Coordinates of C-alpha atoms in Angstrom, one line a residue:
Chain A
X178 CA -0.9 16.0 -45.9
X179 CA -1.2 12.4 -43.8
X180 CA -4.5 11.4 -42.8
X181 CA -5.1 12.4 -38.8
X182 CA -5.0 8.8 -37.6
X183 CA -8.2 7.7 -36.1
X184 CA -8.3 6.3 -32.6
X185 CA -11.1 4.6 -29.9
X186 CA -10.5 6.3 -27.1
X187 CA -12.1 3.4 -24.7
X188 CA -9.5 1.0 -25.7
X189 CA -6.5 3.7 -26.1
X190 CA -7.8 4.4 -21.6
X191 CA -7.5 0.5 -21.2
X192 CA -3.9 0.8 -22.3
X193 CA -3.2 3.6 -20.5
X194 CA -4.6 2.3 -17.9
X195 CA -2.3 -0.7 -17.7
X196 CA 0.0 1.7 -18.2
X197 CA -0.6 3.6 -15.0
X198 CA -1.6 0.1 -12.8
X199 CA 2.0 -1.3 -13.5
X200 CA 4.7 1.7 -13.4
X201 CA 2.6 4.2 -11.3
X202 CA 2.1 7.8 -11.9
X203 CA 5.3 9.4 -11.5
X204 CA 7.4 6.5 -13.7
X205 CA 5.1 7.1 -16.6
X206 CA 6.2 9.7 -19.0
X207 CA 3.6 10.8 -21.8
X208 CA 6.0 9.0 -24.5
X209 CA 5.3 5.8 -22.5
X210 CA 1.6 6.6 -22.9
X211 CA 2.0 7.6 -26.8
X212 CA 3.8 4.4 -27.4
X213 CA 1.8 1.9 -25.2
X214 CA -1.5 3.3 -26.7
X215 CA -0.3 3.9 -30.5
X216 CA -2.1 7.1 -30.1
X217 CA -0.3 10.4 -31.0
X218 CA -0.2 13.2 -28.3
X219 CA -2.5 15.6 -30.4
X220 CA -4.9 12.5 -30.2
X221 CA -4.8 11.5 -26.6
X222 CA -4.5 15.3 -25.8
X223 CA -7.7 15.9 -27.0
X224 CA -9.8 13.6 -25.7
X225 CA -8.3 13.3 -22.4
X226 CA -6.3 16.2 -21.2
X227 CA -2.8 16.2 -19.8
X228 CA -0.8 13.5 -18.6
X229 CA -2.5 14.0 -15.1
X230 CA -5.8 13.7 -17.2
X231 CA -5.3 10.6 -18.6
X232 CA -4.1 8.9 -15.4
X233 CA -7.5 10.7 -13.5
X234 CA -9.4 9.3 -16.4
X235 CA -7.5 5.9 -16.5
X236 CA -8.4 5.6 -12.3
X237 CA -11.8 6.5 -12.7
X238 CA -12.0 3.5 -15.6
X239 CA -10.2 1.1 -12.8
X240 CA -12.7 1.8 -9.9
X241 CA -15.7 1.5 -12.4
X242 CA -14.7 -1.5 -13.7
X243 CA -13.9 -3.3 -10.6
X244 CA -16.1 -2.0 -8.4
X245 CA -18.8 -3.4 -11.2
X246 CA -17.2 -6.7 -11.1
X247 CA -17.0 -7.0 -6.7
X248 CA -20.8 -6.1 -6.5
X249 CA -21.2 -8.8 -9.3
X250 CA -19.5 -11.3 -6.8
X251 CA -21.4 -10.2 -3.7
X252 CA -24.9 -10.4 -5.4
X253 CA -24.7 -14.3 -5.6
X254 CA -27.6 -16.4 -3.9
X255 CA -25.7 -17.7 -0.6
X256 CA -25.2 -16.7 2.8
X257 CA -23.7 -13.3 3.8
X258 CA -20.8 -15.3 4.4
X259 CA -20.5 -17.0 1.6
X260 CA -21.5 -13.7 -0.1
X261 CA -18.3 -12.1 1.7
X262 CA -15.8 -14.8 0.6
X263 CA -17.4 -14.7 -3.0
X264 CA -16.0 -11.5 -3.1
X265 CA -12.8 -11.7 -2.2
X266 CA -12.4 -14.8 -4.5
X267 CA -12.8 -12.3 -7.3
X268 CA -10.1 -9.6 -5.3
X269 CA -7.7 -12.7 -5.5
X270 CA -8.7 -13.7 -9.1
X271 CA -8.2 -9.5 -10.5
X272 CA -5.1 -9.4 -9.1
X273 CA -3.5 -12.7 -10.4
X274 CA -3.2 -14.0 -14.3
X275 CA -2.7 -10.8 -16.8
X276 CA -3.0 -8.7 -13.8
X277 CA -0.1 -10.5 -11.5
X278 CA 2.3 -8.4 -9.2
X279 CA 0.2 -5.1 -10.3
X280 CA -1.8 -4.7 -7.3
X281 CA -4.9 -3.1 -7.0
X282 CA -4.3 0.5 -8.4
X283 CA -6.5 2.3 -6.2
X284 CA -3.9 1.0 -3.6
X285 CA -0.9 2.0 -5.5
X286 CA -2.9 5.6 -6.0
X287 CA -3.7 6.1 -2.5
X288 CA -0.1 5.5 -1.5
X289 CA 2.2 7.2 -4.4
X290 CA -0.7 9.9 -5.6
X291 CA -3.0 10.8 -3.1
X292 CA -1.0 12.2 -0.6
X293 CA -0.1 15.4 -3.0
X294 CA -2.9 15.4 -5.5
X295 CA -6.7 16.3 -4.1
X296 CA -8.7 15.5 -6.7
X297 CA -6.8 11.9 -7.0
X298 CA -7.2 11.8 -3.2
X299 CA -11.2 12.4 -3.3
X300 CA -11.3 9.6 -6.0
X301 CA -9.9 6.8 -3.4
X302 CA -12.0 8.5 -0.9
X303 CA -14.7 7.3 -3.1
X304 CA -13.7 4.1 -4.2
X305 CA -13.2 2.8 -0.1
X306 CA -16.8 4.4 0.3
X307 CA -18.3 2.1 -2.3
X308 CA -16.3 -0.6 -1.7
X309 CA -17.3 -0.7 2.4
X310 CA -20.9 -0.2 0.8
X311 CA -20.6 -3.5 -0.6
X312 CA -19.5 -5.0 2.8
X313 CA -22.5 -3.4 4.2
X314 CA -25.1 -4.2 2.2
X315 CA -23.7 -7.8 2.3
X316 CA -23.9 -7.8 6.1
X317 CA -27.2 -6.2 6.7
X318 CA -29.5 -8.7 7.4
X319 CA -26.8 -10.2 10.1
X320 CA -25.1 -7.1 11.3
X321 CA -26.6 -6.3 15.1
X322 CA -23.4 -4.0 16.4
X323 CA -22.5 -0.8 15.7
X324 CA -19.0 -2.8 14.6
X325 CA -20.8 -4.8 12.5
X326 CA -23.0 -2.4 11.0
X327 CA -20.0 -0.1 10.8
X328 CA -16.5 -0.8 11.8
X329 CA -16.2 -4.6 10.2
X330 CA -17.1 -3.7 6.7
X331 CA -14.4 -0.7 7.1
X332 CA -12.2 -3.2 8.0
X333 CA -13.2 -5.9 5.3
X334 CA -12.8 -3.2 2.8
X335 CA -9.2 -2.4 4.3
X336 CA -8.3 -6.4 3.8
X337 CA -9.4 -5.9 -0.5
X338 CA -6.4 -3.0 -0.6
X339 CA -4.2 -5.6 1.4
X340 CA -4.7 -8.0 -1.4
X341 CA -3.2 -5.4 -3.7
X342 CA -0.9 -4.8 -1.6
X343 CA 0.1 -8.5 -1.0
X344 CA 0.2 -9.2 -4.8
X345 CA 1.9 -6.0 -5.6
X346 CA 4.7 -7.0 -3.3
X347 CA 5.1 -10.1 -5.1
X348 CA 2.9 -13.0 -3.0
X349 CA 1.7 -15.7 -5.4
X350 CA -1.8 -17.3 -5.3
X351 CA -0.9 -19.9 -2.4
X352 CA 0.1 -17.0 0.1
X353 CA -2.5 -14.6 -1.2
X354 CA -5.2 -17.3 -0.6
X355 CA -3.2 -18.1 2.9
X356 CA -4.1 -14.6 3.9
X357 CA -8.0 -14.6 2.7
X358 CA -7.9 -18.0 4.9
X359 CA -7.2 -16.8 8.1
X360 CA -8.8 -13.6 7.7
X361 CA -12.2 -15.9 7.0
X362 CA -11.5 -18.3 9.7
X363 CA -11.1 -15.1 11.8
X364 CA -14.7 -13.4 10.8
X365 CA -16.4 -16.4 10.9
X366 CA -15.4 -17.8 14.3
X367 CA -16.3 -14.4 15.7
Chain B
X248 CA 39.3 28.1 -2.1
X249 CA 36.0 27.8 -0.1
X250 CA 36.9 25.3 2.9
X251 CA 34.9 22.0 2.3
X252 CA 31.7 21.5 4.3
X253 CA 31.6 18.7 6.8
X254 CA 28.4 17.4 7.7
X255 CA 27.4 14.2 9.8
X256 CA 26.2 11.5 7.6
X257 CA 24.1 10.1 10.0
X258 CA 22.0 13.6 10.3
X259 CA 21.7 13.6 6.2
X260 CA 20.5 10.3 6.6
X261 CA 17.9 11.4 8.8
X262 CA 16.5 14.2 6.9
X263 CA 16.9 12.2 3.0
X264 CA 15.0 9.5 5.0
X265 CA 11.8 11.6 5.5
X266 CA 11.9 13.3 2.2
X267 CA 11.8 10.3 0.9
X268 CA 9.1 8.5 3.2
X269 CA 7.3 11.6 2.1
X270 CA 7.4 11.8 -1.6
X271 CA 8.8 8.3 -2.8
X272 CA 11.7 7.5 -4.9
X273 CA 10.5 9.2 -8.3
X274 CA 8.9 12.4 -6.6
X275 CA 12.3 13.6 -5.2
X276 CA 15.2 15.2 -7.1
X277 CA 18.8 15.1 -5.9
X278 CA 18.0 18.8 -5.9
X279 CA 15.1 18.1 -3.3
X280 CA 17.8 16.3 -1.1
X281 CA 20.7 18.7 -1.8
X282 CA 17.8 21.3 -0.6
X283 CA 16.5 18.8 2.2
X284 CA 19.5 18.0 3.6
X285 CA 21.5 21.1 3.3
X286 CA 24.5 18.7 2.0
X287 CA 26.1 19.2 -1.7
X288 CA 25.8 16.6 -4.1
X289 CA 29.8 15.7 -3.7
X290 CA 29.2 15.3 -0.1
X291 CA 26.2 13.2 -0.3
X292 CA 27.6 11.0 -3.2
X293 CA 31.3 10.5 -1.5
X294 CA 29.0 9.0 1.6
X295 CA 25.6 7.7 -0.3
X296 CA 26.4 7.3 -3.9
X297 CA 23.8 8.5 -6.5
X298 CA 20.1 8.9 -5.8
X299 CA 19.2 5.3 -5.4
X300 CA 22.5 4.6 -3.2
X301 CA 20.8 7.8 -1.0
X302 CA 17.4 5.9 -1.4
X303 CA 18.9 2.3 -0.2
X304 CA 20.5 4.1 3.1
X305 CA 17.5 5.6 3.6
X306 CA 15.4 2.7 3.4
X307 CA 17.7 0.7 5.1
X308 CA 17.8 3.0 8.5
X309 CA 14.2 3.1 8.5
X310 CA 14.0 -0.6 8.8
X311 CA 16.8 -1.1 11.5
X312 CA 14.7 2.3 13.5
X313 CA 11.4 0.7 13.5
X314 CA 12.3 -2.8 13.7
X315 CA 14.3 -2.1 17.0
X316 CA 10.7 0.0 18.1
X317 CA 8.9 -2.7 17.4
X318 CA 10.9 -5.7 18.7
X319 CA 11.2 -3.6 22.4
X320 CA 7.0 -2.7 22.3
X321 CA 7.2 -6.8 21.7
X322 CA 9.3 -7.3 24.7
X323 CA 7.0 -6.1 27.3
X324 CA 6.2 -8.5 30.4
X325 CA 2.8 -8.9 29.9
X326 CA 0.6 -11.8 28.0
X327 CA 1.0 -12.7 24.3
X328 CA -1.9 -11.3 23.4
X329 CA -0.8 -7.9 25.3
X330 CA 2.4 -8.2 23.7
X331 CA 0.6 -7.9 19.9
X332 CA -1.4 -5.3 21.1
X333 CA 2.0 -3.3 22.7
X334 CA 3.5 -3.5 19.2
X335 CA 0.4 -2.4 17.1
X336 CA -0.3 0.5 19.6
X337 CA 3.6 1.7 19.0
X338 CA 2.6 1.3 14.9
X339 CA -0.4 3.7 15.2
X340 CA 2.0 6.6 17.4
X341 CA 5.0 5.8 14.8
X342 CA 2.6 6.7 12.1
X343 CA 1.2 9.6 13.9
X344 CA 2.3 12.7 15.2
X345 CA 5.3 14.2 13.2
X346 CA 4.9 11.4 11.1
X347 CA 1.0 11.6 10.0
X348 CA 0.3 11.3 6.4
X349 CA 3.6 9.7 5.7
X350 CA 2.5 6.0 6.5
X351 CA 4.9 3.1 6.5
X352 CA 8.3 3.7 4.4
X353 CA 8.7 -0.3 3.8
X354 CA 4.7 -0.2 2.1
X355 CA 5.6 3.1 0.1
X356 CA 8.6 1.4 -0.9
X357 CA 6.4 -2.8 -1.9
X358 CA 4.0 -0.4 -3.9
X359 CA 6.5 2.2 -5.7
X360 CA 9.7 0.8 -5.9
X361 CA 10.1 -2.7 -5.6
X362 CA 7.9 -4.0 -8.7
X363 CA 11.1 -2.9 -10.5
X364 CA 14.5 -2.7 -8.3
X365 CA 15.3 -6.1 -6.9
X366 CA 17.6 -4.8 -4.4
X367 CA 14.5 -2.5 -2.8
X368 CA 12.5 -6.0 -2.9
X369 CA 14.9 -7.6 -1.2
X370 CA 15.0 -4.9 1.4
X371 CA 11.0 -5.4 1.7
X372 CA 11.1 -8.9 1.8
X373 CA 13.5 -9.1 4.8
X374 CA 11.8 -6.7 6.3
X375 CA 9.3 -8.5 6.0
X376 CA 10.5 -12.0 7.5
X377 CA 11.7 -9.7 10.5
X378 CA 8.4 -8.2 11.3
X379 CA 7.2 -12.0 11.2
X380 CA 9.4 -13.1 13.4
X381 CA 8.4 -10.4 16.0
X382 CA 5.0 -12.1 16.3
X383 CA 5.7 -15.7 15.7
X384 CA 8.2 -15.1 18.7
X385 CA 5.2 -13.2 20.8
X386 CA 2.9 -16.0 19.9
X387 CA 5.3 -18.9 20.4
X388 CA 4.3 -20.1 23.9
X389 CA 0.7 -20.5 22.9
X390 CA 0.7 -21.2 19.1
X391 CA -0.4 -24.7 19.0
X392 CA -1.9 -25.1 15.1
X393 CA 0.1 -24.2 12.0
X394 CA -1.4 -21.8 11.4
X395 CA -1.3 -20.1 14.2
X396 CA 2.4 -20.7 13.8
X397 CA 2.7 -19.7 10.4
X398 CA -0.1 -17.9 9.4
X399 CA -1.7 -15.7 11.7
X400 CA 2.4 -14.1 12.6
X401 CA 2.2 -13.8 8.8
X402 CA -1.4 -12.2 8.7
X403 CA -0.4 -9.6 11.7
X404 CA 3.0 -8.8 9.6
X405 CA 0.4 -8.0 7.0
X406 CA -1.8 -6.1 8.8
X407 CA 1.1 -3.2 10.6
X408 CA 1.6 -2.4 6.6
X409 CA -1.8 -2.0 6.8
X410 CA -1.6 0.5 9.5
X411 CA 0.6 2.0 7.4
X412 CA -1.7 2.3 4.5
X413 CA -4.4 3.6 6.4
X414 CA -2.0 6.7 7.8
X415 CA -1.0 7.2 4.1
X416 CA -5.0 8.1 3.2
X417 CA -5.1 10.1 5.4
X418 CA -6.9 8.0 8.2
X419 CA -7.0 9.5 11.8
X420 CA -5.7 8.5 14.6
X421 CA -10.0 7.4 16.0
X422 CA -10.0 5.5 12.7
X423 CA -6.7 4.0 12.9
X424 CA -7.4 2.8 16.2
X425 CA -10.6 1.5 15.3
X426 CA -8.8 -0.3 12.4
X427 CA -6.9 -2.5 15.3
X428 CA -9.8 -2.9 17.7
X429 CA -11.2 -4.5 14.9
X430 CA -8.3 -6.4 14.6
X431 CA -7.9 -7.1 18.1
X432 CA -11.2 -8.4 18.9
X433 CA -11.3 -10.7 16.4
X434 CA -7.6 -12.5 17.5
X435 CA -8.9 -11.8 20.6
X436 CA -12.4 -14.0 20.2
X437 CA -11.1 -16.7 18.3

């Protein structure tokens, strides 16, 4: 009898999750997952569920990863400002290099996913709620408004999806950075 | 023999169009579009061709449809800065009403489809460079910098995907709106 093949399930998710971030949900069969992972069905069955679980699982491991990586950005020692353009130095930086033309997959989620699956739909919910949080806690000490205490960190966390978008739809680093530019030069004139 | 059914292209269209600005391209069957348009396969494929010949048509009409909305919201005697705010108000009610939830066909379509159908990216590109030009012409009698010759027509473009987007999560029509007074003031300001 052969030997149930061992497997780490942490780096079998980052696959899949790659997976998941380039072809999307629906254009992802579970033999894609089996051979981009090298794990068998029985095995990724087991820890993760159906294929639904795996992509769930696979999102979750997205938003907590990134999210991780933004609030790293925003905590630097500058001016909210700077603070604000720290971070989306880092949304232009995950979405080019080994990541280039994927997008943001939160984005790709909300739009292909979302719309008929609830629990995927409460999990972007919650991703735009931490990611405004960010924005907020960045403009705190500045914010006087109810728009800026509210409405310009929605919006600011609404530009981060647009960079997926913008590098999903093919934009290279020159246009992508274009766009940060004049939405920068638009905040900070205000 | 059963006499072969007629049907009007242009109404199959029509309906194929929304089932497909509802679901995407890999959610819908050419069972869901025999079903959604009430048209056999034979018919649809004499007119359409196979599933992504329907899919292209689709696409295609929704461009010319919206385009044409959004060129005449453009054209309205008022100020440039009335003018953007014409077209983005006529973004939000496309988005809404019988349309709410669906979002914008052309950002379904960058997210889902084009990262691997060139013909669908070219559709989204020139799509693109049309929505553009709607601005850049609204701005052109005051745009004095490049960028607001280039970049800020390119950063509004951006920004009615956005729209888009925002209907797709399932955004309201207060938070929509919000979404461009955001927008709007800070054009507005600089």
């Amino acid at each position: 009898m052969a030997r149930r093949k061992e497997f780490k399930p942490e780096e079998a998710l980052e696959k899949a999750m790659r997976y998941f971030w380039q072809y999307g949900y629906n254009d992802t069969s579970i033999r894609d997952l089996i051979s981009g992972t090298g794990v068998n069905f029985y095995g990724l069955y087991s820890v993760f569920g159906d294929k639904r679980g795996i992509y769930v699982n696979s999102l979750e491991r997205y938003c907590q990863v990134f999210l991780k990586e933004l609030n790293t950005a925003a905590s630097v020692e500058a001016t909210p400002a700077e603070q604000v353009r720290s971070v989306f130095k880092k949304v232009a930086e995950i979405t080019l290099g080994d990541n280039e033309g994927l997008g943001c997959m939160v984005c790709n989620a909300a739009v292909e996913v979302a719309p008929t699956d609830e629990g995927v739909a409460e999990i972007v919910t919650q991703h735009r709620t931490n990611l405004t949080a960010i924005f907020k806690k960045v403009l705190s000490s500045i914010a006087q408004t109810t728009a800026e205490i509210e409405q310009i960190p929605d919006f600011l966390a609404t530009q981060v999806y647009m960079i997926g978008f913008l590098a999903r739809s093919g934009k290279d680093v020159v246009q992508i950075e274009q766009h940060i530019e004049v939405l920068y030069s638009l905040i900070d004139k205000k």
